[in-house]
Short mmCIF file of C-alpha atoms in Angstrom, two decimals:
data_model
loop_
_atom_site.label_atom_id
_atom_site.label_comp_id
_atom_site.label_asym_id
_atom_site.label_seq_id
_atom_site.Cartn_x
_atom_site.Cartn_y
_atom_site.Cartn_z
CA UNK C 149 -11.14 -42.11 -52.07
CA UNK C 150 -9.84 -44.21 -54.90
CA UNK C 151 -6.40 -44.71 -53.37
CA UNK C 152 -4.89 -47.89 -51.96
CA UNK C 153 -3.89 -48.36 -48.35
CA UNK C 154 -0.38 -49.20 -49.46
CA UNK C 155 -0.03 -45.62 -50.71
CA UNK C 156 -0.07 -44.44 -47.10
CA UNK C 157 1.31 -47.25 -44.95
CA UNK C 158 4.97 -47.19 -43.87
CA UNK C 159 6.64 -49.80 -46.15
CA UNK C 160 7.89 -51.91 -43.24
CA UNK C 161 4.32 -52.27 -41.93
CA UNK C 162 2.57 -53.00 -45.20
CA UNK C 163 3.23 -56.79 -45.42
CA UNK C 164 1.57 -57.31 -42.03
CA UNK C 165 -1.34 -55.01 -42.92
CA UNK C 166 -1.85 -56.81 -46.23
CA UNK C 167 -1.77 -60.20 -44.48
CA UNK C 168 -4.37 -59.11 -41.90
CA UNK C 169 -6.77 -57.79 -44.54
CA UNK C 170 -6.39 -60.98 -46.56
CA UNK C 171 -7.00 -63.09 -43.45
CA UNK C 172 -10.16 -61.06 -42.75
CA UNK C 173 -11.48 -61.75 -46.26
CA UNK C 174 -10.47 -65.41 -46.20
CA UNK C 175 -12.01 -65.97 -42.77
CA UNK C 176 -15.48 -65.03 -44.01
CA UNK C 177 -16.61 -63.71 -40.61
CA UNK C 178 -17.53 -60.23 -41.75
CA UNK C 179 -19.70 -59.50 -38.72
CA UNK C 180 -16.60 -59.11 -36.55
CA UNK C 181 -14.25 -56.57 -38.05
CA UNK C 182 -10.60 -56.76 -36.95
CA UNK C 183 -8.51 -53.94 -35.51
CA UNK C 184 -5.47 -53.46 -37.74
CA UNK C 185 -2.60 -51.25 -36.67
CA UNK C 186 -0.02 -49.56 -38.85
CA UNK C 187 2.04 -46.42 -39.21
CA UNK C 188 1.73 -43.67 -41.80
CA UNK C 189 4.06 -40.71 -42.39
CA UNK C 190 2.71 -37.44 -41.01
CA UNK C 191 3.06 -34.40 -43.21
CA UNK C 192 5.41 -32.94 -40.58
CA UNK C 193 7.79 -35.84 -41.19
CA UNK C 194 7.19 -38.12 -38.19
CA UNK C 195 5.19 -41.36 -38.19
CA UNK C 196 1.83 -41.71 -36.49
CA UNK C 197 0.11 -44.92 -35.42
CA UNK C 198 -3.36 -45.63 -36.77
CA UNK C 199 -5.85 -48.36 -36.00
CA UNK C 200 -8.20 -49.43 -38.79
CA UNK C 201 -11.57 -51.07 -38.19
CA UNK C 202 -12.59 -52.22 -41.68
CA UNK C 203 -16.10 -53.36 -42.62
CA UNK C 204 -16.45 -55.50 -45.70
CA UNK C 205 -18.92 -54.49 -48.42
CA UNK C 206 -20.22 -57.51 -50.32
CA UNK C 207 -21.79 -57.94 -53.74
CA UNK C 208 -24.87 -60.04 -54.44
CA UNK C 209 -22.69 -63.16 -54.61
CA UNK C 210 -21.38 -62.54 -51.11
CA UNK C 211 -17.90 -61.55 -52.30
CA UNK C 212 -15.92 -58.67 -50.84
CA UNK C 213 -15.76 -55.83 -53.36
CA UNK C 214 -14.49 -53.02 -51.12
CA UNK C 215 -13.95 -51.92 -47.55
CA UNK C 216 -15.48 -49.13 -45.57
CA UNK C 217 -12.84 -48.25 -43.04
CA UNK C 218 -12.92 -46.23 -39.84
CA UNK C 219 -9.41 -45.23 -38.79
CA UNK C 220 -8.36 -43.51 -35.59
CA UNK C 221 -5.09 -42.08 -34.38
CA UNK C 222 -3.66 -44.23 -31.56
CA UNK C 223 -0.18 -42.69 -31.44
CA UNK C 224 -0.51 -41.66 -27.79
CA UNK C 225 -1.99 -45.01 -26.81
CA UNK C 226 0.75 -46.90 -28.68
CA UNK C 227 3.43 -44.77 -26.99
CA UNK C 228 1.97 -45.64 -23.59
CA UNK C 229 1.75 -49.34 -24.47
CA UNK C 230 5.35 -49.39 -25.66
CA UNK C 231 6.50 -47.64 -22.48
CA UNK C 232 4.61 -50.17 -20.35
CA UNK C 233 6.07 -53.06 -22.34
CA UNK C 234 9.59 -51.67 -21.92
CA UNK C 235 8.99 -51.19 -18.19
CA UNK C 236 7.74 -54.77 -17.92
CA UNK C 237 10.84 -56.09 -19.68
CA UNK C 238 13.05 -54.04 -17.36
CA UNK C 239 11.09 -55.21 -14.32
CA UNK C 240 11.35 -58.86 -15.37
CA UNK C 241 15.09 -58.45 -15.95
CA UNK C 242 15.50 -56.92 -12.50
CA UNK C 243 13.46 -59.72 -10.92
CA UNK C 244 15.55 -62.32 -12.73
CA UNK C 245 18.78 -60.67 -11.57
CA UNK C 246 17.44 -60.57 -8.00
CA UNK C 247 16.44 -64.23 -8.11
CA UNK C 248 19.86 -65.17 -9.48
CA UNK C 249 21.59 -63.16 -6.75
CA UNK C 250 19.49 -64.79 -4.02
CA UNK C 251 20.16 -68.25 -5.41
CA UNK C 252 23.91 -67.61 -5.51
CA UNK C 253 23.96 -65.99 -2.08
CA UNK C 254 21.99 -68.83 -0.51
CA UNK C 255 24.37 -71.39 -1.97
CA UNK C 256 27.40 -69.53 -0.61
CA UNK C 257 25.84 -69.20 2.85
CA UNK C 258 24.53 -72.74 3.05
CA UNK C 259 27.96 -74.28 2.52
CA UNK C 260 29.51 -73.06 5.81
CA UNK C 261 26.18 -73.39 7.62
CA UNK C 262 26.02 -77.06 6.74
CA UNK C 263 29.38 -77.57 8.43
CA UNK C 264 28.33 -75.57 11.51
CA UNK C 265 25.11 -77.54 11.91
CA UNK C 266 26.77 -80.88 11.24
CA UNK C 267 29.75 -80.43 13.55
CA UNK C 268 27.69 -78.87 16.35
CA UNK C 269 25.42 -81.91 16.25
CA UNK C 270 28.46 -84.22 16.31
CA UNK C 271 30.02 -82.22 19.15
CA UNK C 272 26.85 -82.52 21.22
CA UNK C 273 27.01 -86.31 20.94
CA UNK C 274 30.68 -86.34 21.98
CA UNK C 275 30.31 -84.15 25.07
CA UNK C 276 29.49 -85.82 28.36
CA UNK C 277 28.87 -82.68 30.40
CA UNK C 278 25.19 -81.66 30.17
CA UNK C 279 25.97 -77.93 30.30
CA UNK C 280 28.40 -78.19 27.39
CA UNK C 281 25.92 -80.32 25.48
CA UNK C 282 23.34 -77.58 25.98
CA UNK C 283 25.76 -74.97 24.61
CA UNK C 284 26.44 -77.18 21.60
CA UNK C 285 22.71 -77.56 21.08
CA UNK C 286 22.37 -73.77 21.04
CA UNK C 287 24.95 -73.53 18.27
CA UNK C 288 23.09 -76.22 16.37
CA UNK C 289 19.72 -74.49 16.85
CA UNK C 290 21.11 -71.09 15.86
CA UNK C 291 22.58 -72.60 12.71
CA UNK C 292 19.26 -74.17 11.83
CA UNK C 293 17.51 -70.85 12.50
CA UNK C 294 19.89 -69.04 10.17
CA UNK C 295 19.36 -71.70 7.51
CA UNK C 296 15.59 -71.28 7.88
CA UNK C 297 16.02 -67.52 7.45
CA UNK C 298 17.92 -68.07 4.20
CA UNK C 299 15.16 -70.37 3.01
CA UNK C 300 12.58 -67.71 3.91
CA UNK C 301 14.43 -65.18 1.73
CA UNK C 302 14.28 -67.62 -1.17
CA UNK C 303 10.60 -68.28 -0.43
CA UNK C 304 9.96 -64.53 -0.68
CA UNK C 305 11.51 -64.57 -4.14
CA UNK C 306 9.31 -67.55 -5.08
CA UNK C 307 6.29 -65.72 -3.69
CA UNK C 308 6.92 -62.77 -6.00
CA UNK C 309 7.15 -65.18 -8.92
CA UNK C 310 3.96 -66.98 -7.87
CA UNK C 311 5.85 -70.25 -7.35
CA UNK C 312 5.62 -70.62 -3.57
CA UNK C 313 4.16 -73.92 -2.35
CA UNK C 314 3.16 -74.27 1.29
CA UNK C 315 4.14 -77.45 3.11
CA UNK C 316 1.98 -77.99 6.18
CA UNK C 317 3.54 -80.07 8.94
CA UNK C 318 2.88 -80.63 12.67
CA UNK C 319 5.10 -78.77 15.13
CA UNK C 320 5.50 -78.23 18.84
CA UNK C 321 4.83 -74.67 20.00
CA UNK C 322 6.68 -75.40 23.23
CA UNK C 323 9.78 -76.59 21.36
CA UNK C 324 9.71 -73.48 19.18
CA UNK C 325 9.37 -71.23 22.22
CA UNK C 326 12.25 -73.02 23.96
CA UNK C 327 14.45 -72.56 20.88
CA UNK C 328 13.71 -68.83 20.93
CA UNK C 329 14.59 -68.59 24.62
CA UNK C 330 17.83 -70.51 24.07
CA UNK C 331 18.83 -68.17 21.23
CA UNK C 332 18.14 -64.98 23.19
CA UNK C 333 19.15 -66.09 26.70
CA UNK C 334 22.74 -64.79 26.57
CA UNK C 335 21.63 -61.41 25.21
CA UNK C 336 19.00 -61.17 27.93
CA UNK C 337 21.48 -62.07 30.68
CA UNK C 338 23.90 -59.38 29.46
CA UNK C 339 21.12 -56.87 30.15
CA UNK C 340 20.21 -58.32 33.50
CA UNK C 341 17.05 -59.99 32.22
CA UNK C 342 15.79 -63.51 32.66
CA UNK C 343 13.75 -65.25 29.99
CA UNK C 344 11.33 -67.94 31.07
CA UNK C 345 8.53 -69.93 29.47
CA UNK C 346 5.19 -70.15 31.30
CA UNK C 347 3.27 -72.90 29.58
CA UNK C 348 -0.14 -74.02 30.76
CA UNK C 349 -1.30 -77.61 30.69
#
């Protein structure tokens, strides 16, 4: 009683505290008291965080003459908030590093894949033998599948960042199934298996 807030507030915090009290008075909305945070030195030597909830007391002219303040110790809450904020910063930094790695990796992988897809397509057009053309088409399809996988990895990164946009387009289920069979046919044959597609009308 009879002492100023500045007598208790840590000097580094006082300018902000003073500004918030002045803004409360200047705003004139005394029905909604602000929550003002600041530190004070504890008698044991460490700082504690307090949160003030001041109510303005007015004179007959409607002017603020004093404050009635309710202050609570929020040191534990502030410590938790700071830890969460630090964890969020660390998480965002890790996500940014991951996104940068994926972007770099995809660029490095796409460069040779572009050549594989392009030359396999060119080779298919140059070959007269249908069997060889089919082999060339398998190389081309596998390259496109690998490129799609790389794009899916990048899409996963975009999904985590909330930036994924879906692009709906018509497709042929039969063509997709045939591509899968073509990719796995050699592996199946090496195990004595035969892959076939049974497609109804």
